């Protein structure tokens, strides 16, 4: 089990995504840069500071993943998506579709082009599916 969010969880997510043939195929058209997933601080759930996972994705490959703590929306990534710990937990547990969550304002795209993200609904779902394969400890 990997504590979410953490460096170990981020690395396990990178491995899961890198080994996913569905992502390699569906993600081939993605040439728009890295994507940062920011988890807002939530001391009640053990997240003392905002934390982020930056995925270096391009053309169906995940070239790396970096875990960062005490971050803000200015993290270096072309796309930055911010949400509460509870929302990310729901996304990882596949209780909340990430695109639907953006449309409902539960996940906020604070950097990047929303129409571009929407064009890549299927790869986004595969990225979430790979995250759901990581043995995760949410508390």
Short mmCIF file of N, CA, C and O in Angstrom, two decimals:
data_model
loop_
_atom_site.label_atom_id
_atom_site.label_comp_id
_atom_site.label_asym_id
_atom_site.label_seq_id
_atom_site.Cartn_x
_atom_site.Cartn_y
_atom_site.Cartn_z
N UNK A 1 0.84 -1.19 0.00
CA UNK A 1 0.00 0.00 0.00
C UNK A 1 0.89 1.25 0.00
O UNK A 1 1.89 1.29 0.69
N UNK A 2 0.48 2.21 -0.78
CA UNK A 2 1.22 3.47 -0.88
C UNK A 2 0.34 4.61 -0.37
O UNK A 2 -0.81 4.75 -0.78
N UNK A 3 0.87 5.38 0.52
CA UNK A 3 0.16 6.54 1.08
C UNK A 3 -0.08 7.57 -0.01
O UNK A 3 0.82 7.89 -0.77
N UNK A 4 -1.30 8.06 -0.09
CA UNK A 4 -1.65 9.11 -1.05
C UNK A 4 -1.81 10.43 -0.33
O UNK A 4 -2.50 10.49 0.68
N UNK A 5 -1.22 11.50 -0.83
CA UNK A 5 -0.22 11.57 -1.88
C UNK A 5 1.17 11.38 -1.29
O UNK A 5 1.42 11.78 -0.14
N UNK A 6 2.08 10.80 -2.05
CA UNK A 6 3.45 10.62 -1.60
C UNK A 6 4.35 10.34 -2.80
O UNK A 6 3.87 10.07 -3.90
N UNK A 7 5.64 10.40 -2.56
CA UNK A 7 6.60 10.09 -3.61
C UNK A 7 6.45 8.64 -4.07
O UNK A 7 6.49 8.34 -5.27
N UNK A 8 6.23 7.74 -3.12
CA UNK A 8 6.08 6.32 -3.46
C UNK A 8 4.82 6.08 -4.29
O UNK A 8 4.83 5.31 -5.25
N UNK A 9 3.73 6.75 -3.91
CA UNK A 9 2.49 6.60 -4.67
C UNK A 9 2.68 7.13 -6.09
O UNK A 9 2.25 6.51 -7.06
N UNK A 10 3.33 8.27 -6.20
CA UNK A 10 3.58 8.89 -7.51
C UNK A 10 4.39 7.96 -8.40
O UNK A 10 4.07 7.78 -9.58
N UNK A 11 5.42 7.34 -7.84
CA UNK A 11 6.24 6.41 -8.63
C UNK A 11 5.42 5.18 -9.04
O UNK A 11 5.53 4.70 -10.18
N UNK A 12 4.60 4.67 -8.15
CA UNK A 12 3.75 3.51 -8.48
C UNK A 12 2.76 3.89 -9.59
O UNK A 12 2.48 3.07 -10.48
N UNK A 13 2.26 5.12 -9.57
CA UNK A 13 1.36 5.58 -10.62
C UNK A 13 2.10 5.66 -11.95
O UNK A 13 1.60 5.24 -12.99
N UNK A 14 3.33 6.17 -11.93
CA UNK A 14 4.14 6.26 -13.15
C UNK A 14 4.33 4.87 -13.75
O UNK A 14 4.16 4.67 -14.95
N UNK A 15 4.66 3.90 -12.91
CA UNK A 15 4.87 2.53 -13.38
C UNK A 15 3.58 1.97 -13.98
O UNK A 15 3.59 1.38 -15.07
N UNK A 16 2.47 2.15 -13.28
CA UNK A 16 1.18 1.64 -13.78
C UNK A 16 0.83 2.27 -15.13
O UNK A 16 0.40 1.56 -16.05
N UNK A 17 1.04 3.56 -15.26
CA UNK A 17 0.72 4.25 -16.51
C UNK A 17 1.68 3.82 -17.62
O UNK A 17 1.26 3.56 -18.75
N UNK A 18 2.96 3.72 -17.29
CA UNK A 18 3.96 3.32 -18.29
C UNK A 18 3.73 1.92 -18.82
O UNK A 18 4.07 1.62 -19.97
N UNK A 19 3.15 1.06 -18.01
CA UNK A 19 2.91 -0.32 -18.41
C UNK A 19 1.53 -0.57 -19.00
O UNK A 19 1.15 -1.72 -19.22
N UNK A 20 0.79 0.49 -19.25
CA UNK A 20 -0.58 0.35 -19.74
C UNK A 20 -0.63 0.48 -21.27
O UNK A 20 -0.49 1.58 -21.80
N UNK A 21 -0.83 -0.64 -21.97
CA UNK A 21 -0.87 -0.57 -23.44
C UNK A 21 -2.04 0.29 -23.96
O UNK A 21 -1.93 0.92 -25.01
N UNK A 22 -3.13 0.34 -23.22
CA UNK A 22 -4.27 1.18 -23.63
C UNK A 22 -3.86 2.65 -23.63
O UNK A 22 -4.24 3.42 -24.54
N UNK A 23 -3.09 3.08 -22.62
CA UNK A 23 -2.64 4.48 -22.59
C UNK A 23 -1.65 4.76 -23.72
O UNK A 23 -1.71 5.80 -24.37
N UNK A 24 -0.74 3.82 -23.97
CA UNK A 24 0.24 4.03 -25.05
C UNK A 24 -0.48 4.31 -26.36
O UNK A 24 -0.05 5.16 -27.14
N UNK A 25 -1.57 3.60 -26.62
CA UNK A 25 -2.32 3.80 -27.86
C UNK A 25 -3.18 5.06 -27.81
O UNK A 25 -3.09 5.91 -28.70
N UNK A 26 -4.00 5.20 -26.79
CA UNK A 26 -4.93 6.34 -26.71
C UNK A 26 -4.20 7.67 -26.52
O UNK A 26 -4.68 8.71 -26.97
N UNK A 27 -3.04 7.64 -25.87
CA UNK A 27 -2.31 8.86 -25.59
C UNK A 27 -1.39 9.32 -26.69
O UNK A 27 -0.76 10.38 -26.59
N UNK A 28 -1.28 8.56 -27.80
CA UNK A 28 -0.36 8.93 -28.89
C UNK A 28 -0.56 10.35 -29.41
O UNK A 28 0.42 11.03 -29.70
N UNK A 29 -1.78 10.84 -29.54
CA UNK A 29 -1.94 12.21 -30.06
C UNK A 29 -1.55 13.32 -29.06
O UNK A 29 -1.47 14.48 -29.44
N UNK A 30 -1.34 12.98 -27.78
CA UNK A 30 -1.04 14.02 -26.78
C UNK A 30 0.38 14.55 -26.98
O UNK A 30 1.36 13.82 -26.83
N UNK A 31 0.46 15.85 -27.32
CA UNK A 31 1.74 16.52 -27.52
C UNK A 31 1.71 17.90 -26.85
O UNK A 31 2.34 18.83 -27.31
N UNK A 32 0.97 17.97 -25.76
CA UNK A 32 0.68 19.28 -25.18
C UNK A 32 1.40 19.54 -23.86
O UNK A 32 1.13 20.53 -23.21
N UNK A 33 2.27 18.64 -23.44
CA UNK A 33 3.08 18.89 -22.26
C UNK A 33 2.62 18.17 -21.01
O UNK A 33 1.70 17.35 -21.03
N UNK A 34 3.31 18.50 -19.95
CA UNK A 34 3.11 17.82 -18.67
C UNK A 34 1.80 18.24 -18.00
O UNK A 34 1.24 19.29 -18.27
N UNK A 35 1.35 17.35 -17.11
CA UNK A 35 0.10 17.57 -16.39
C UNK A 35 0.39 17.44 -14.89
O UNK A 35 0.98 16.45 -14.45
N UNK A 36 0.00 18.46 -14.14
CA UNK A 36 0.18 18.44 -12.68
C UNK A 36 -1.17 18.25 -12.02
O UNK A 36 -2.15 18.91 -12.35
N UNK A 37 -1.19 17.32 -11.08
CA UNK A 37 -2.36 17.04 -10.26
C UNK A 37 -2.03 17.58 -8.86
O UNK A 37 -1.10 17.09 -8.22
N UNK A 38 -2.75 18.59 -8.44
CA UNK A 38 -2.47 19.23 -7.15
C UNK A 38 -3.55 18.85 -6.14
O UNK A 38 -4.74 19.02 -6.40
N UNK A 39 -3.11 18.35 -5.00
CA UNK A 39 -4.00 17.98 -3.90
C UNK A 39 -3.91 19.09 -2.86
O UNK A 39 -2.83 19.36 -2.32
N UNK A 40 -5.03 19.74 -2.59
CA UNK A 40 -5.04 20.81 -1.61
C UNK A 40 -4.83 20.25 -0.21
O UNK A 40 -5.26 19.13 0.10
N UNK A 41 -4.18 21.04 0.62
CA UNK A 41 -3.91 20.60 1.99
C UNK A 41 -5.21 20.23 2.70
O UNK A 41 -6.25 20.85 2.48
N UNK A 42 -5.11 19.21 3.52
CA UNK A 42 -6.26 18.71 4.27
C UNK A 42 -5.72 18.00 5.51
O UNK A 42 -5.59 16.78 5.53
N UNK A 43 -5.35 18.78 6.54
CA UNK A 43 -4.75 18.18 7.73
C UNK A 43 -5.58 17.05 8.35
O UNK A 43 -5.02 16.10 8.89
N UNK A 44 -6.88 17.12 8.24
CA UNK A 44 -7.74 16.06 8.80
C UNK A 44 -7.48 14.72 8.12
O UNK A 44 -7.71 13.67 8.71
N UNK A 45 -6.98 14.77 6.88
CA UNK A 45 -6.66 13.54 6.14
C UNK A 45 -5.16 13.33 5.98
O UNK A 45 -4.74 12.56 5.12
N UNK A 46 -4.38 14.02 6.77
CA UNK A 46 -2.93 13.81 6.78
C UNK A 46 -2.16 14.55 5.71
O UNK A 46 -0.98 14.29 5.50
N UNK A 47 -2.80 15.48 5.02
CA UNK A 47 -2.11 16.27 3.99
C UNK A 47 -1.88 17.66 4.57
O UNK A 47 -2.78 18.51 4.55
N UNK A 48 -0.70 17.87 5.11
CA UNK A 48 -0.38 19.10 5.83
C UNK A 48 -0.18 20.30 4.90
O UNK A 48 -0.45 21.43 5.27
N UNK A 49 0.36 20.03 3.69
CA UNK A 49 0.63 21.10 2.72
C UNK A 49 0.10 20.64 1.36
O UNK A 49 0.01 19.45 1.10
N UNK A 50 -0.19 21.61 0.50
CA UNK A 50 -0.57 21.24 -0.86
C UNK A 50 0.53 20.35 -1.44
O UNK A 50 1.72 20.59 -1.20
N UNK A 51 0.13 19.33 -2.15
CA UNK A 51 1.09 18.40 -2.74
C UNK A 51 0.70 18.18 -4.19
O UNK A 51 -0.47 18.30 -4.58
N UNK A 52 1.69 17.85 -5.00
CA UNK A 52 1.41 17.65 -6.41
C UNK A 52 2.17 16.50 -7.00
O UNK A 52 3.22 16.10 -6.51
N UNK A 53 1.58 15.96 -8.05
CA UNK A 53 2.21 14.92 -8.83
C UNK A 53 2.25 15.43 -10.26
O UNK A 53 1.20 15.75 -10.83
N UNK A 54 3.43 15.55 -10.81
CA UNK A 54 3.60 16.08 -12.16
C UNK A 54 3.95 14.93 -13.08
O UNK A 54 4.97 14.25 -12.89
N UNK A 55 3.09 14.69 -14.07
CA UNK A 55 3.30 13.63 -15.04
C UNK A 55 3.90 14.22 -16.30
O UNK A 55 3.31 15.12 -16.91
N UNK A 56 5.05 13.71 -16.69
CA UNK A 56 5.70 14.10 -17.94
C UNK A 56 5.21 13.13 -19.00
O UNK A 56 5.77 12.05 -19.17
N UNK A 57 4.13 13.51 -19.67
CA UNK A 57 3.50 12.64 -20.65
C UNK A 57 3.60 13.24 -22.05
O UNK A 57 3.50 14.46 -22.22
N UNK A 58 3.83 12.36 -23.02
CA UNK A 58 3.96 12.80 -24.40
C UNK A 58 3.81 11.59 -25.32
O UNK A 58 4.47 10.57 -25.11
N UNK A 59 2.91 11.71 -26.29
CA UNK A 59 2.75 10.70 -27.34
C UNK A 59 2.54 9.28 -26.79
O UNK A 59 3.14 8.33 -27.26
N UNK A 60 1.72 9.17 -25.77
CA UNK A 60 1.39 7.86 -25.23
C UNK A 60 2.41 7.26 -24.29
O UNK A 60 2.33 6.09 -23.93
N UNK A 61 3.37 8.06 -23.87
CA UNK A 61 4.39 7.58 -22.94
C UNK A 61 4.47 8.50 -21.73
O UNK A 61 4.31 9.70 -21.85
N UNK A 62 4.73 7.88 -20.58
CA UNK A 62 4.98 8.65 -19.37
C UNK A 62 6.48 8.61 -19.14
O UNK A 62 7.04 7.58 -18.77
N UNK A 63 7.13 9.73 -19.40
CA UNK A 63 8.59 9.80 -19.29
C UNK A 63 9.07 10.01 -17.87
O UNK A 63 10.25 9.87 -17.59
N UNK A 64 8.15 10.33 -16.97
CA UNK A 64 8.53 10.52 -15.58
C UNK A 64 7.38 11.08 -14.78
O UNK A 64 6.38 11.55 -15.33
N UNK A 65 7.53 10.99 -13.48
CA UNK A 65 6.54 11.55 -12.56
C UNK A 65 7.29 12.09 -11.36
O UNK A 65 8.19 11.44 -10.83
N UNK A 66 6.93 13.28 -10.96
CA UNK A 66 7.61 13.94 -9.85
C UNK A 66 6.59 14.30 -8.78
O UNK A 66 5.54 14.87 -9.08
N UNK A 67 6.93 13.99 -7.54
CA UNK A 67 6.10 14.38 -6.40
C UNK A 67 6.70 15.64 -5.80
O UNK A 67 7.91 15.73 -5.58
N UNK A 68 5.85 16.64 -5.55
CA UNK A 68 6.31 17.89 -4.95
C UNK A 68 5.38 18.26 -3.80
O UNK A 68 4.18 18.03 -3.87
N UNK A 69 5.95 18.81 -2.74
CA UNK A 69 5.16 19.26 -1.60
C UNK A 69 5.26 20.76 -1.48
O UNK A 69 6.19 21.38 -1.98
N UNK A 70 4.30 21.31 -0.75
CA UNK A 70 4.25 22.75 -0.49
C UNK A 70 4.26 23.52 -1.80
O UNK A 70 5.03 24.45 -1.99
N UNK A 71 3.41 23.09 -2.73
CA UNK A 71 3.33 23.70 -4.04
C UNK A 71 2.13 24.63 -4.11
O UNK A 71 1.26 24.63 -3.25
N UNK A 72 2.11 25.42 -5.16
CA UNK A 72 0.94 26.23 -5.44
C UNK A 72 0.60 26.06 -6.92
O UNK A 72 1.19 25.24 -7.61
N UNK A 73 -0.32 26.86 -7.39
CA UNK A 73 -0.77 26.72 -8.77
C UNK A 73 0.29 27.10 -9.80
O UNK A 73 0.10 26.90 -10.99
N UNK A 74 1.42 27.65 -9.36
CA UNK A 74 2.46 28.06 -10.31
C UNK A 74 3.44 26.93 -10.60
O UNK A 74 4.46 27.15 -11.24
N UNK A 75 3.15 25.72 -10.15
CA UNK A 75 4.01 24.58 -10.42
C UNK A 75 4.29 24.51 -11.93
O UNK A 75 3.44 24.89 -12.75
N UNK A 76 5.49 24.08 -12.29
CA UNK A 76 5.88 24.06 -13.69
C UNK A 76 5.26 22.88 -14.42
O UNK A 76 5.76 21.76 -14.37
N UNK A 77 4.16 23.14 -15.08
CA UNK A 77 3.48 22.16 -15.92
C UNK A 77 2.57 22.93 -16.86
O UNK A 77 2.07 24.00 -16.52
N UNK A 78 2.37 22.38 -18.04
CA UNK A 78 1.51 23.04 -19.01
C UNK A 78 0.04 22.99 -18.61
O UNK A 78 -0.74 23.88 -18.93
N UNK A 79 -0.33 21.92 -17.90
CA UNK A 79 -1.70 21.76 -17.41
C UNK A 79 -1.64 21.53 -15.91
O UNK A 79 -0.88 20.68 -15.45
N UNK A 80 -2.43 22.29 -15.16
CA UNK A 80 -2.47 22.16 -13.71
C UNK A 80 -3.92 21.99 -13.29
O UNK A 80 -4.76 22.85 -13.58
N UNK A 81 -4.20 20.87 -12.62
CA UNK A 81 -5.54 20.57 -12.14
C UNK A 81 -5.51 20.49 -10.63
O UNK A 81 -4.72 19.72 -10.06
N UNK A 82 -6.35 21.27 -9.97
CA UNK A 82 -6.36 21.37 -8.51
C UNK A 82 -7.70 20.88 -7.97
O UNK A 82 -8.75 21.20 -8.52
N UNK A 83 -7.62 20.10 -6.89
CA UNK A 83 -8.84 19.65 -6.22
C UNK A 83 -8.52 19.28 -4.79
O UNK A 83 -7.35 19.13 -4.40
N UNK A 84 -9.56 19.09 -4.03
CA UNK A 84 -9.41 18.68 -2.64
C UNK A 84 -8.96 17.22 -2.58
O UNK A 84 -9.11 16.46 -3.55
N UNK A 85 -8.44 16.85 -1.44
CA UNK A 85 -8.05 15.46 -1.18
C UNK A 85 -9.23 14.52 -1.42
O UNK A 85 -9.11 13.48 -2.07
N UNK A 86 -10.39 14.89 -0.91
CA UNK A 86 -11.59 14.06 -1.04
C UNK A 86 -11.97 13.87 -2.50
O UNK A 86 -12.33 12.76 -2.92
N UNK A 87 -11.89 14.93 -3.30
CA UNK A 87 -12.22 14.80 -4.73
C UNK A 87 -11.23 13.88 -5.44
O UNK A 87 -11.64 13.02 -6.22
N UNK A 88 -9.92 14.04 -5.16
CA UNK A 88 -8.94 13.16 -5.81
C UNK A 88 -9.15 11.72 -5.36
O UNK A 88 -9.01 10.79 -6.17
N UNK A 89 -9.51 11.52 -4.11
CA UNK A 89 -9.80 10.16 -3.64
C UNK A 89 -10.95 9.58 -4.45
O UNK A 89 -10.89 8.43 -4.90
N UNK A 90 -12.00 10.37 -4.65
CA UNK A 90 -13.15 9.91 -5.45
C UNK A 90 -12.74 9.60 -6.89
O UNK A 90 -13.23 8.65 -7.48
N UNK A 91 -11.86 10.42 -7.45
CA UNK A 91 -11.39 10.17 -8.82
C UNK A 91 -10.61 8.86 -8.86
O UNK A 91 -10.86 8.00 -9.72
N UNK A 92 -9.68 8.67 -7.95
CA UNK A 92 -8.84 7.46 -7.93
C UNK A 92 -9.68 6.22 -7.69
O UNK A 92 -9.44 5.16 -8.29
N UNK A 93 -10.68 6.35 -6.84
CA UNK A 93 -11.57 5.20 -6.57
C UNK A 93 -12.63 5.04 -7.65
O UNK A 93 -13.49 4.17 -7.55
N UNK A 94 -12.56 5.87 -8.68
CA UNK A 94 -13.45 5.83 -9.84
C UNK A 94 -14.91 6.11 -9.49
O UNK A 94 -15.83 5.65 -10.15
N UNK A 95 -15.10 6.90 -8.45
CA UNK A 95 -16.44 7.36 -8.06
C UNK A 95 -16.78 8.68 -8.75
O UNK A 95 -17.94 9.08 -8.79
N UNK A 96 -15.75 9.37 -9.27
CA UNK A 96 -15.92 10.65 -9.94
C UNK A 96 -15.11 10.65 -11.23
O UNK A 96 -13.90 10.46 -11.20
N UNK A 97 -15.79 10.84 -12.35
CA UNK A 97 -15.11 10.96 -13.64
C UNK A 97 -14.38 12.31 -13.66
O UNK A 97 -14.98 13.34 -13.31
N UNK A 98 -13.11 12.34 -14.05
CA UNK A 98 -12.35 13.60 -13.97
C UNK A 98 -12.90 14.70 -14.87
O UNK A 98 -12.91 15.87 -14.46
N UNK A 99 -13.36 14.36 -16.06
CA UNK A 99 -13.90 15.40 -16.95
C UNK A 99 -15.21 15.94 -16.38
O UNK A 99 -15.43 17.15 -16.32
N UNK A 100 -16.06 15.06 -15.90
CA UNK A 100 -17.32 15.49 -15.27
C UNK A 100 -17.01 16.36 -14.05
O UNK A 100 -17.65 17.37 -13.81
N UNK A 101 -15.99 15.95 -13.27
CA UNK A 101 -15.59 16.73 -12.10
C UNK A 101 -15.14 18.13 -12.47
O UNK A 101 -15.43 19.10 -11.75
N UNK A 102 -14.46 18.28 -13.63
CA UNK A 102 -14.06 19.61 -14.10
C UNK A 102 -15.29 20.42 -14.49
O UNK A 102 -15.38 21.61 -14.16
N UNK A 103 -16.21 19.78 -15.18
CA UNK A 103 -17.42 20.49 -15.62
C UNK A 103 -18.26 20.93 -14.42
O UNK A 103 -18.93 21.97 -14.48
N UNK A 104 -18.23 20.16 -13.34
CA UNK A 104 -18.98 20.50 -12.13
C UNK A 104 -18.22 21.44 -11.20
O UNK A 104 -18.74 21.84 -10.16
N UNK A 105 -16.98 21.76 -11.53
CA UNK A 105 -16.17 22.65 -10.71
C UNK A 105 -15.52 21.99 -9.51
O UNK A 105 -14.96 22.68 -8.66
N UNK A 106 -15.58 20.67 -9.42
CA UNK A 106 -14.94 19.96 -8.31
C UNK A 106 -13.43 19.86 -8.51
O UNK A 106 -12.67 19.86 -7.56
N UNK A 107 -13.02 19.73 -9.76
CA UNK A 107 -11.62 19.77 -10.14
C UNK A 107 -11.45 21.04 -10.97
O UNK A 107 -12.26 21.29 -11.87
N UNK A 108 -10.43 21.82 -10.66
CA UNK A 108 -10.27 23.10 -11.35
C UNK A 108 -9.02 23.08 -12.21
O UNK A 108 -7.92 22.83 -11.71
N UNK A 109 -9.21 23.34 -13.49
CA UNK A 109 -8.09 23.50 -14.40
C UNK A 109 -7.61 24.94 -14.24
O UNK A 109 -8.28 25.87 -14.68
N UNK A 110 -6.48 25.12 -13.55
CA UNK A 110 -6.00 26.47 -13.29
C UNK A 110 -4.94 26.91 -14.29
O UNK A 110 -4.60 28.08 -14.35
N UNK A 111 -4.44 25.97 -15.07
CA UNK A 111 -3.55 26.30 -16.18
C UNK A 111 -3.78 25.26 -17.27
O UNK A 111 -3.91 24.07 -17.00
N UNK A 112 -3.81 25.74 -18.48
CA UNK A 112 -4.02 24.86 -19.62
C UNK A 112 -5.30 25.20 -20.34
O UNK A 112 -6.10 26.03 -19.88
N UNK A 113 -5.50 24.58 -21.45
CA UNK A 113 -6.61 24.86 -22.35
C UNK A 113 -7.68 23.79 -22.18
O UNK A 113 -7.46 22.63 -22.53
N UNK A 114 -8.83 24.17 -21.60
CA UNK A 114 -9.90 23.22 -21.32
C UNK A 114 -10.36 22.47 -22.58
O UNK A 114 -10.52 21.24 -22.53
N UNK A 115 -10.56 23.13 -23.72
CA UNK A 115 -10.96 22.36 -24.91
C UNK A 115 -9.95 21.27 -25.30
O UNK A 115 -10.34 20.23 -25.81
N UNK A 116 -8.67 21.51 -25.03
CA UNK A 116 -7.66 20.47 -25.31
C UNK A 116 -7.88 19.28 -24.40
O UNK A 116 -7.88 18.13 -24.86
N UNK A 117 -8.07 19.54 -23.11
CA UNK A 117 -8.32 18.44 -22.16
C UNK A 117 -9.57 17.65 -22.58
O UNK A 117 -9.56 16.42 -22.57
N UNK A 118 -10.60 18.35 -22.96
CA UNK A 118 -11.85 17.70 -23.32
C UNK A 118 -11.68 16.82 -24.56
O UNK A 118 -12.30 15.77 -24.66
N UNK A 119 -10.81 17.21 -25.46
CA UNK A 119 -10.54 16.38 -26.65
C UNK A 119 -9.91 15.05 -26.28
O UNK A 119 -9.95 14.10 -27.06
N UNK A 120 -9.32 14.97 -25.10
CA UNK A 120 -8.60 13.77 -24.69
C UNK A 120 -9.31 13.07 -23.53
O UNK A 120 -8.67 12.61 -22.59
N UNK A 121 -10.61 12.93 -23.64
CA UNK A 121 -11.40 12.30 -22.59
C UNK A 121 -10.96 10.86 -22.36
O UNK A 121 -10.75 10.44 -21.22
N UNK A 122 -10.81 10.08 -23.42
CA UNK A 122 -10.45 8.67 -23.25
C UNK A 122 -9.07 8.49 -22.62
O UNK A 122 -8.93 7.73 -21.66
N UNK A 123 -8.02 9.17 -23.11
CA UNK A 123 -6.73 9.06 -22.42
C UNK A 123 -6.80 9.50 -20.95
O UNK A 123 -6.18 8.89 -20.08
N UNK A 124 -7.60 10.54 -20.66
CA UNK A 124 -7.75 10.99 -19.26
C UNK A 124 -8.35 9.89 -18.41
O UNK A 124 -7.91 9.65 -17.28
N UNK A 125 -9.33 9.20 -18.94
CA UNK A 125 -9.94 8.10 -18.19
C UNK A 125 -8.95 6.96 -17.98
O UNK A 125 -8.95 6.32 -16.93
N UNK A 126 -8.10 6.72 -18.96
CA UNK A 126 -7.10 5.65 -18.82
C UNK A 126 -6.06 6.04 -17.77
O UNK A 126 -5.62 5.20 -16.98
N UNK A 127 -5.68 7.31 -17.73
CA UNK A 127 -4.74 7.79 -16.71
C UNK A 127 -5.34 7.56 -15.32
O UNK A 127 -4.67 7.08 -14.40
N UNK A 128 -6.64 7.86 -15.17
CA UNK A 128 -7.31 7.64 -13.89
C UNK A 128 -7.38 6.15 -13.58
O UNK A 128 -7.15 5.73 -12.45
N UNK A 129 -7.67 5.35 -14.60
CA UNK A 129 -7.73 3.90 -14.39
C UNK A 129 -6.39 3.36 -13.91
O UNK A 129 -6.33 2.50 -13.03
N UNK A 130 -5.30 3.90 -14.45
CA UNK A 130 -3.98 3.45 -13.99
C UNK A 130 -3.74 3.85 -12.55
O UNK A 130 -3.14 3.10 -11.77
N UNK A 131 -4.24 5.04 -12.17
CA UNK A 131 -4.10 5.46 -10.76
C UNK A 131 -4.90 4.55 -9.84
O UNK A 131 -4.47 4.25 -8.73
N UNK A 132 -6.04 4.07 -10.33
CA UNK A 132 -6.87 3.20 -9.50
C UNK A 132 -6.24 1.82 -9.29
O UNK A 132 -6.64 1.08 -8.40
N UNK A 133 -5.24 1.49 -10.11
CA UNK A 133 -4.55 0.20 -9.96
C UNK A 133 -3.45 0.24 -8.89
O UNK A 133 -2.94 -0.80 -8.50
N UNK A 134 -3.10 1.44 -8.44
CA UNK A 134 -2.07 1.59 -7.41
C UNK A 134 -2.68 1.22 -6.06
O UNK A 134 -3.71 1.78 -5.68
N UNK A 135 -2.07 0.28 -5.35
CA UNK A 135 -2.56 -0.04 -4.00
C UNK A 135 -2.41 1.20 -3.12
O UNK A 135 -1.29 1.63 -2.85
N UNK A 136 -3.53 1.78 -2.74
CA UNK A 136 -3.51 3.10 -2.10
C UNK A 136 -4.04 3.08 -0.68
O UNK A 136 -5.09 2.49 -0.41
N UNK A 137 -3.29 3.75 0.19
CA UNK A 137 -3.69 3.97 1.57
C UNK A 137 -4.12 5.43 1.68
O UNK A 137 -3.30 6.34 1.53
N UNK A 138 -5.41 5.67 1.86
CA UNK A 138 -5.92 7.02 1.94
C UNK A 138 -5.91 7.58 3.35
O UNK A 138 -6.30 8.73 3.55
N UNK A 139 -5.49 6.82 4.35
CA UNK A 139 -5.42 7.37 5.71
C UNK A 139 -4.33 6.73 6.51
O UNK A 139 -3.79 5.79 6.35
#
